Amino acid sequence: MDFIIGIIAFVVMLSVIVILHELGHFLVARHFGVYCKEFSIGMGPCLYQKKGKETDFSIRAIPFGGYVMMAGEEDGSQSDEDSWLKDIPNERRLNGIAKWKQVCVMIAGIVMNVLLAWIIYMGVALAQGYVVEDAKPIVYVVQENSVAQKAGLEKDDHIIKVESKDGKSIKPKTQYEILEFIQYHHDTLTLTVKRNDTTFKTTLKPSYDKEMEGYTIGYKAIAYAKKIPWYQSLWVGCQNTWESATMIFQSLNMIIHGQGLENLSGPVGILNVTSKSVQYGLDTYFSFFAMISLNIGIFNALPIPALDGGRILILLIEKIIGRKVSTKVVENIIMASFVLLMLLFLYATYNDIVRLF
């Protein structure tokens, strides 16, 4: 039963995120007069369709994601020979409007994802009526037979520095910073620890926890809840969105430098975490919902041609060189980047499956 609920929660989450992303494109495109042939909820065979003023609104068989079909998209999906496209004037095609307007259309989907994350974070804080302050990097409980216990850590030890074999180090202000660091640096670590009035160093090697789906040292820190007035939830939403975005960019930076590739997750991993988040409660589920929305928004902003950020990059290149890049060249670049994204997708899925066993 938990598995079924997890699947439903996963489908609902990704569908809402993708539909709102596409809705952002649709609303801004319509604002600038771009002809939108179809706005679809779901993929695959059409189950229901209603004709709007000029757009077909569809519900399709596969309840996963959605799309908006705009005239003049240079992604290889359209041809001037398409009957529906022949009567559409150039000024009503995406590639026929001003470049700054095209950029606005591309950015709109990303903005919707970020806005959704902020609304969810704000809503969670409002519903709870409190915020959980970040746990300090202070040992509260040492788990039996853990690497922390073997390294000699004790209750109330304050970890003031963590160093990896490759020379990377942090001086953590929160326990989360340590957890994040060890996901990317899980060989032997050197910890600088303050105990009462003395400071010492100890070494340990993080162990992988299948239940947590991540590396751990084997001790727990403690966080405290703080009540907040309802209006402060607006600011909490901003803070959580900013902190999550910062974490995502840090992770991307690690991956670009070849670190933490084994931590990449695809749909299988996201499904697994979604199922667990539902079991922990709606607050946890919606917080994860916000994080995934922000991830998708930021990922779409990357300068990869198959993504919104890549399309924006091409528009900027055209503006700089003063002429239009060949449609065929754009289509080929988009197709090549799509293949690379699929390979990354398969690699992430492989990681997910390995972590399950």
Short mmCIF file of C-alpha atoms in Angstrom, two decimals:
data_model
loop_
_atom_site.label_atom_id
_atom_site.label_comp_id
_atom_site.label_asym_id
_atom_site.label_seq_id
_atom_site.Cartn_x
_atom_site.Cartn_y
_atom_site.Cartn_z
CA MET A 1 0.00 0.00 0.00
CA ASP A 2 2.85 2.39 0.87
CA PHE A 3 4.41 1.65 -2.53
CA ILE A 4 1.17 2.51 -4.38
CA ILE A 5 0.76 5.73 -2.40
CA GLY A 6 4.38 6.54 -3.19
CA ILE A 7 3.81 6.06 -6.93
CA ILE A 8 0.70 8.27 -6.85
CA ALA A 9 2.57 10.96 -4.90
CA PHE A 10 5.48 10.72 -7.38
CA VAL A 11 3.23 11.05 -10.46
CA VAL A 12 1.26 13.93 -8.92
CA MET A 13 4.45 15.75 -7.95
CA LEU A 14 6.21 15.52 -11.31
CA SER A 15 2.99 16.16 -13.26
CA VAL A 16 2.23 19.35 -11.33
CA ILE A 17 5.83 20.56 -11.69
CA VAL A 18 5.96 19.92 -15.46
CA ILE A 19 2.44 21.24 -16.14
CA LEU A 20 3.15 24.49 -14.29
CA HIS A 21 6.46 24.79 -16.15
CA GLU A 22 4.66 24.44 -19.47
CA LEU A 23 1.88 26.75 -18.29
CA GLY A 24 4.50 29.44 -17.77
CA HIS A 25 5.62 29.07 -21.40
CA PHE A 26 2.01 29.04 -22.58
CA LEU A 27 0.84 32.17 -20.72
CA VAL A 28 3.79 34.32 -21.75
CA ALA A 29 3.72 33.02 -25.35
CA ARG A 30 0.01 33.88 -25.60
CA HIS A 31 0.72 37.30 -24.08
CA PHE A 32 3.14 38.00 -26.92
CA GLY A 33 0.69 36.72 -29.53
CA VAL A 34 2.40 33.39 -30.29
CA TYR A 35 -0.02 30.82 -31.74
CA CYS A 36 -0.26 27.82 -29.42
CA LYS A 37 -1.80 24.83 -31.16
CA GLU A 38 -2.17 22.60 -28.09
CA PHE A 39 -1.73 22.57 -24.34
CA SER A 40 -1.66 19.02 -23.04
CA ILE A 41 -1.90 17.52 -19.57
CA GLY A 42 -0.22 14.14 -19.79
CA MET A 43 1.42 12.38 -22.72
CA GLY A 44 0.48 9.69 -25.24
CA PRO A 45 -2.94 9.02 -26.80
CA CYS A 46 -5.56 11.73 -26.35
CA LEU A 47 -8.44 10.85 -24.00
CA TYR A 48 -10.25 14.18 -24.03
CA GLN A 49 -9.84 17.43 -25.93
CA LYS A 50 -11.64 20.76 -25.75
CA LYS A 51 -11.22 23.50 -28.33
CA GLY A 52 -10.46 26.91 -26.84
CA LYS A 53 -10.43 30.16 -28.74
CA GLU A 54 -7.54 28.82 -30.81
CA THR A 55 -5.79 26.28 -28.58
CA ASP A 56 -6.74 22.64 -28.10
CA PHE A 57 -6.67 21.70 -24.40
CA SER A 58 -6.01 17.99 -24.06
CA ILE A 59 -5.89 15.27 -21.44
CA ARG A 60 -3.74 12.34 -22.51
CA ALA A 61 -3.49 8.73 -21.40
CA ILE A 62 -0.13 8.79 -19.62
CA PRO A 63 -0.60 10.93 -16.48
CA PHE A 64 2.94 12.18 -16.48
CA GLY A 65 3.96 15.73 -17.39
CA GLY A 66 2.53 17.71 -20.27
CA TYR A 67 3.54 20.10 -23.04
CA VAL A 68 2.59 23.20 -25.02
CA MET A 69 2.91 23.17 -28.81
CA MET A 70 3.86 26.65 -30.05
CA ALA A 71 4.16 27.67 -33.69
CA GLY A 72 7.76 28.34 -34.69
CA GLU A 73 9.60 26.13 -32.20
CA GLU A 74 12.96 25.27 -33.73
CA ASP A 75 13.43 21.87 -32.16
CA GLY A 76 12.84 19.68 -35.20
CA SER A 77 9.23 18.92 -34.23
CA GLN A 78 7.74 21.20 -36.89
CA SER A 79 8.04 21.68 -40.61
CA ASP A 80 6.69 24.42 -42.86
CA GLU A 81 4.90 21.60 -44.67
CA ASP A 82 2.71 20.94 -41.61
CA SER A 83 -0.83 21.90 -42.62
CA TRP A 84 -1.66 23.65 -39.35
CA LEU A 85 1.46 25.82 -39.58
CA LYS A 86 0.98 27.09 -43.17
CA ASP A 87 -1.60 29.76 -42.30
CA ILE A 88 0.26 31.05 -39.20
CA PRO A 89 1.88 34.46 -39.97
CA ASN A 90 5.52 34.95 -38.99
CA GLU A 91 4.71 37.50 -36.28
CA ARG A 92 2.63 34.81 -34.52
CA ARG A 93 5.44 32.26 -34.50
CA LEU A 94 7.86 31.92 -31.60
CA ASN A 95 10.85 32.37 -33.90
CA GLY A 96 9.18 35.40 -35.49
CA ILE A 97 8.80 37.60 -32.41
CA ALA A 98 11.54 39.81 -30.93
CA LYS A 99 14.41 37.92 -29.34
CA TRP A 100 13.81 39.45 -25.89
CA LYS A 101 10.25 38.20 -26.07
CA GLN A 102 11.47 34.71 -26.97
CA VAL A 103 13.80 34.83 -23.94
CA CYS A 104 10.83 35.79 -21.75
CA VAL A 105 8.88 32.79 -23.06
CA MET A 106 11.79 30.45 -22.26
CA ILE A 107 12.41 31.93 -18.81
CA ALA A 108 8.71 31.76 -17.87
CA GLY A 109 8.79 27.99 -17.29
CA ILE A 110 11.82 28.30 -15.01
CA VAL A 111 10.18 31.15 -13.07
CA MET A 112 7.07 29.03 -12.51
CA ASN A 113 9.18 26.23 -10.99
CA VAL A 114 10.97 28.63 -8.65
CA LEU A 115 7.68 30.31 -7.73
CA LEU A 116 6.08 26.93 -6.99
CA ALA A 117 9.00 26.01 -4.70
CA TRP A 118 8.66 29.31 -2.80
CA ILE A 119 4.88 28.90 -2.40
CA ILE A 120 5.28 25.34 -1.08
CA TYR A 121 8.06 26.28 1.36
CA MET A 122 5.97 29.22 2.54
CA GLY A 123 2.88 27.01 2.88
CA VAL A 124 4.73 24.40 4.92
CA ALA A 125 6.05 27.06 7.32
CA LEU A 126 2.57 28.60 7.58
CA ALA A 127 0.92 25.23 8.28
CA GLN A 128 3.52 24.26 10.88
CA GLY A 129 3.63 27.59 12.65
CA TYR A 130 7.30 27.05 13.41
CA VAL A 131 10.65 26.58 11.74
CA VAL A 132 13.33 24.04 12.56
CA GLU A 133 16.65 25.77 13.12
CA ASP A 134 19.68 24.13 11.56
CA ALA A 135 21.34 21.64 13.88
CA LYS A 136 24.77 22.66 15.10
CA PRO A 137 27.70 20.33 14.25
CA ILE A 138 27.66 18.98 17.79
CA VAL A 139 27.40 15.28 18.60
CA TYR A 140 24.21 14.46 20.48
CA VAL A 141 24.05 10.66 20.21
CA VAL A 142 26.77 8.30 18.97
CA GLN A 143 25.34 5.18 17.37
CA GLU A 144 26.59 1.79 18.51
CA ASN A 145 29.29 0.17 16.34
CA SER A 146 29.37 3.21 14.05
CA VAL A 147 32.45 4.74 12.46
CA ALA A 148 31.92 7.72 14.78
CA GLN A 149 32.17 5.48 17.83
CA LYS A 150 35.28 3.75 16.47
CA ALA A 151 36.83 7.18 15.82
CA GLY A 152 36.31 8.05 19.50
CA LEU A 153 33.58 10.68 19.16
CA GLU A 154 31.50 11.36 22.26
CA LYS A 155 28.37 13.28 23.22
CA ASP A 156 28.83 17.08 23.11
CA ASP A 157 31.90 16.91 20.84
CA HIS A 158 31.92 19.97 18.58
CA ILE A 159 33.20 19.27 15.05
CA ILE A 160 34.97 22.43 13.91
CA LYS A 161 36.64 21.21 10.71
CA VAL A 162 36.31 18.35 8.21
CA GLU A 163 39.10 17.58 5.71
CA SER A 164 39.15 15.09 2.85
CA LYS A 165 42.08 13.21 1.29
CA ASP A 166 41.98 15.42 -1.81
CA GLY A 167 42.63 18.58 0.21
CA LYS A 168 39.06 19.85 0.37
CA SER A 169 37.83 21.07 3.73
CA ILE A 170 34.98 22.87 5.47
CA LYS A 171 34.49 24.62 8.78
CA PRO A 172 30.85 23.68 9.29
CA LYS A 173 28.34 25.98 10.93
CA THR A 174 25.57 23.37 10.69
CA GLN A 175 25.29 19.60 10.72
CA TYR A 176 23.78 19.72 7.24
CA GLU A 177 27.05 21.11 5.84
CA ILE A 178 28.86 18.03 7.14
CA LEU A 179 26.25 15.65 5.68
CA GLU A 180 26.47 17.38 2.31
CA PHE A 181 30.28 17.34 2.33
CA ILE A 182 30.57 13.62 3.03
CA GLN A 183 28.25 12.76 0.14
CA TYR A 184 30.95 14.03 -2.22
CA HIS A 185 34.01 13.17 -0.11
CA HIS A 186 33.49 9.76 1.46
CA ASP A 187 37.04 8.44 1.53
CA THR A 188 39.02 8.82 4.74
CA LEU A 189 38.20 12.11 6.47
CA THR A 190 40.06 14.00 9.16
CA LEU A 191 37.86 15.66 11.77
CA THR A 192 39.06 18.44 14.04
CA VAL A 193 37.05 18.13 17.23
CA LYS A 194 36.68 20.39 20.24
CA ARG A 195 35.89 18.62 23.52
CA ASN A 196 35.56 20.86 26.55
CA ASP A 197 38.76 22.93 26.50
CA THR A 198 40.83 20.62 24.31
CA THR A 199 41.04 20.20 20.54
CA PHE A 200 42.11 17.00 18.77
CA LYS A 201 41.98 15.29 15.39
CA THR A 202 40.56 11.91 14.46
CA THR A 203 40.08 10.04 11.18
CA LEU A 204 37.20 7.98 9.91
CA LYS A 205 35.66 6.68 6.69
CA PRO A 206 31.93 7.38 6.16
CA SER A 207 29.73 4.32 5.62
CA TYR A 208 26.86 4.04 3.14
CA ASP A 209 23.39 3.77 4.65
CA LYS A 210 20.93 2.10 2.27
CA GLU A 211 17.91 3.32 4.19
CA MET A 212 19.08 6.93 4.06
CA GLU A 213 20.48 6.41 0.55
CA GLY A 214 23.58 8.34 1.46
CA TYR A 215 26.84 8.33 3.40
CA THR A 216 26.85 8.82 7.15
CA ILE A 217 29.34 9.08 10.01
CA GLY A 218 27.13 7.46 12.62
CA TYR A 219 26.10 10.10 15.08
CA LYS A 220 23.08 12.36 15.47
CA ALA A 221 22.91 16.09 16.06
CA ILE A 222 19.86 17.86 17.43
CA ALA A 223 17.77 20.65 15.94
CA TYR A 224 15.27 22.89 17.70
CA ALA A 225 11.86 24.18 16.63
CA LYS A 226 11.10 27.89 16.87
CA LYS A 227 7.58 29.32 16.70
CA ILE A 228 6.97 32.06 14.14
CA PRO A 229 4.07 34.46 13.45
CA TRP A 230 2.10 33.72 10.27
CA TYR A 231 3.55 36.64 8.29
CA GLN A 232 7.11 35.42 8.84
CA SER A 233 6.32 32.37 6.70
CA LEU A 234 6.72 34.63 3.63
CA TRP A 235 10.34 35.26 4.58
CA VAL A 236 10.91 31.63 5.57
CA GLY A 237 9.75 30.62 2.08
CA CYS A 238 12.35 32.96 0.57
CA GLN A 239 15.09 31.67 2.87
CA ASN A 240 14.36 28.01 2.17
CA THR A 241 14.18 28.63 -1.58
CA TRP A 242 17.52 30.48 -1.52
CA GLU A 243 19.23 27.86 0.65
CA SER A 244 17.94 25.02 -1.54
CA ALA A 245 19.02 26.81 -4.73
CA THR A 246 22.48 27.43 -3.26
CA MET A 247 22.79 23.75 -2.38
CA ILE A 248 21.74 22.73 -5.90
CA PHE A 249 24.32 25.04 -7.50
CA GLN A 250 27.01 23.69 -5.17
CA SER A 251 26.09 20.15 -6.21
CA LEU A 252 26.22 21.12 -9.90
CA ASN A 253 29.65 22.66 -9.36
CA MET A 254 30.83 19.40 -7.78
CA ILE A 255 29.49 17.36 -10.70
CA ILE A 256 31.10 19.70 -13.27
CA HIS A 257 34.42 19.06 -11.53
CA GLY A 258 33.84 15.30 -11.67
CA GLN A 259 32.88 14.82 -8.04
CA GLY A 260 29.77 13.08 -6.77
CA LEU A 261 28.69 11.61 -10.11
CA GLU A 262 27.77 8.42 -8.26
CA ASN A 263 25.23 10.45 -6.28
CA LEU A 264 23.19 11.40 -9.35
CA SER A 265 19.60 10.16 -9.13
CA GLY A 266 17.04 9.50 -11.83
CA PRO A 267 13.33 8.66 -11.68
CA VAL A 268 13.86 5.44 -9.70
CA GLY A 269 15.77 7.27 -6.98
CA ILE A 270 13.28 10.15 -6.90
CA LEU A 271 10.40 7.66 -6.67
CA ASN A 272 12.09 5.91 -3.76
CA VAL A 273 12.70 9.16 -1.84
CA THR A 274 9.17 10.36 -2.63
CA SER A 275 7.71 7.17 -1.13
CA LYS A 276 9.76 7.64 2.04
CA SER A 277 8.89 11.34 2.31
CA VAL A 278 5.17 10.50 2.21
CA GLN A 279 5.64 8.02 5.05
CA TYR A 280 7.33 10.72 7.13
CA GLY A 281 4.34 13.05 6.70
CA LEU A 282 2.93 15.74 4.41
CA ASP A 283 5.39 18.38 5.62
CA THR A 284 8.32 16.23 4.51
CA TYR A 285 6.62 15.33 1.22
CA PHE A 286 5.85 18.93 0.30
CA SER A 287 9.34 20.08 1.27
CA PHE A 288 10.73 17.43 -1.08
CA PHE A 289 8.15 18.55 -3.68
CA ALA A 290 9.55 22.11 -3.46
CA MET A 291 13.13 20.86 -3.75
CA ILE A 292 12.37 18.84 -6.91
CA SER A 293 10.52 21.80 -8.47
CA LEU A 294 13.54 23.99 -7.82
CA ASN A 295 15.88 21.29 -9.18
CA ILE A 296 13.89 21.05 -12.42
CA GLY A 297 13.74 24.83 -12.77
CA ILE A 298 17.49 25.25 -12.27
CA PHE A 299 18.32 22.24 -14.46
CA ASN A 300 16.23 23.77 -17.27
CA ALA A 301 18.22 27.00 -16.92
CA LEU A 302 21.50 25.22 -17.79
CA PRO A 303 23.00 26.30 -21.15
CA ILE A 304 22.28 22.94 -22.80
CA PRO A 305 20.55 23.35 -26.20
CA ALA A 306 17.78 20.82 -25.50
CA LEU A 307 16.80 22.84 -22.40
CA ASP A 308 15.36 26.34 -21.96
CA GLY A 309 18.75 27.71 -20.93
CA GLY A 310 20.30 26.37 -24.11
CA ARG A 311 17.61 27.97 -26.27
CA ILE A 312 18.28 31.27 -24.50
CA LEU A 313 22.01 30.84 -25.17
CA ILE A 314 21.36 30.36 -28.89
CA LEU A 315 19.22 33.52 -28.95
CA LEU A 316 22.04 35.46 -27.25
CA ILE A 317 24.57 34.12 -29.78
CA GLU A 318 22.30 35.24 -32.61
CA LYS A 319 22.05 38.68 -31.03
CA ILE A 320 25.83 38.94 -30.73
CA ILE A 321 26.68 37.77 -34.26
CA GLY A 322 23.83 39.77 -35.76
CA ARG A 323 22.30 36.95 -37.77
CA LYS A 324 20.17 33.87 -37.31
CA VAL A 325 21.80 30.50 -36.75
CA SER A 326 20.67 27.95 -39.33
CA THR A 327 17.52 26.12 -38.24
CA LYS A 328 19.07 22.84 -39.34
CA VAL A 329 22.17 23.51 -37.24
CA VAL A 330 20.00 24.35 -34.20
CA GLU A 331 17.97 21.18 -34.68
CA ASN A 332 21.13 19.04 -34.90
CA ILE A 333 22.65 20.67 -31.81
CA ILE A 334 19.42 20.12 -29.88
CA MET A 335 19.28 16.48 -30.99
CA ALA A 336 22.91 15.88 -29.98
CA SER A 337 22.39 17.45 -26.57
CA PHE A 338 19.18 15.44 -26.15
CA VAL A 339 21.17 12.23 -26.72
CA LEU A 340 23.72 13.32 -24.11
CA LEU A 341 20.90 14.05 -21.65
CA MET A 342 19.46 10.59 -22.28
CA LEU A 343 22.86 9.03 -21.56
CA LEU A 344 23.02 11.03 -18.32
CA PHE A 345 19.48 9.88 -17.54
CA LEU A 346 20.46 6.22 -18.07
CA TYR A 347 23.57 6.65 -15.91
CA ALA A 348 21.51 8.20 -13.10
CA THR A 349 18.98 5.38 -13.37
CA TYR A 350 21.81 2.84 -13.20
CA ASN A 351 23.00 4.54 -9.99
CA ASP A 352 19.47 4.31 -8.58
CA ILE A 353 19.24 0.57 -9.27
CA VAL A 354 22.71 -0.13 -7.82
CA ARG A 355 21.78 1.74 -4.62
CA LEU A 356 18.69 -0.46 -4.22
CA PHE A 357 20.81 -3.64 -3.95
#
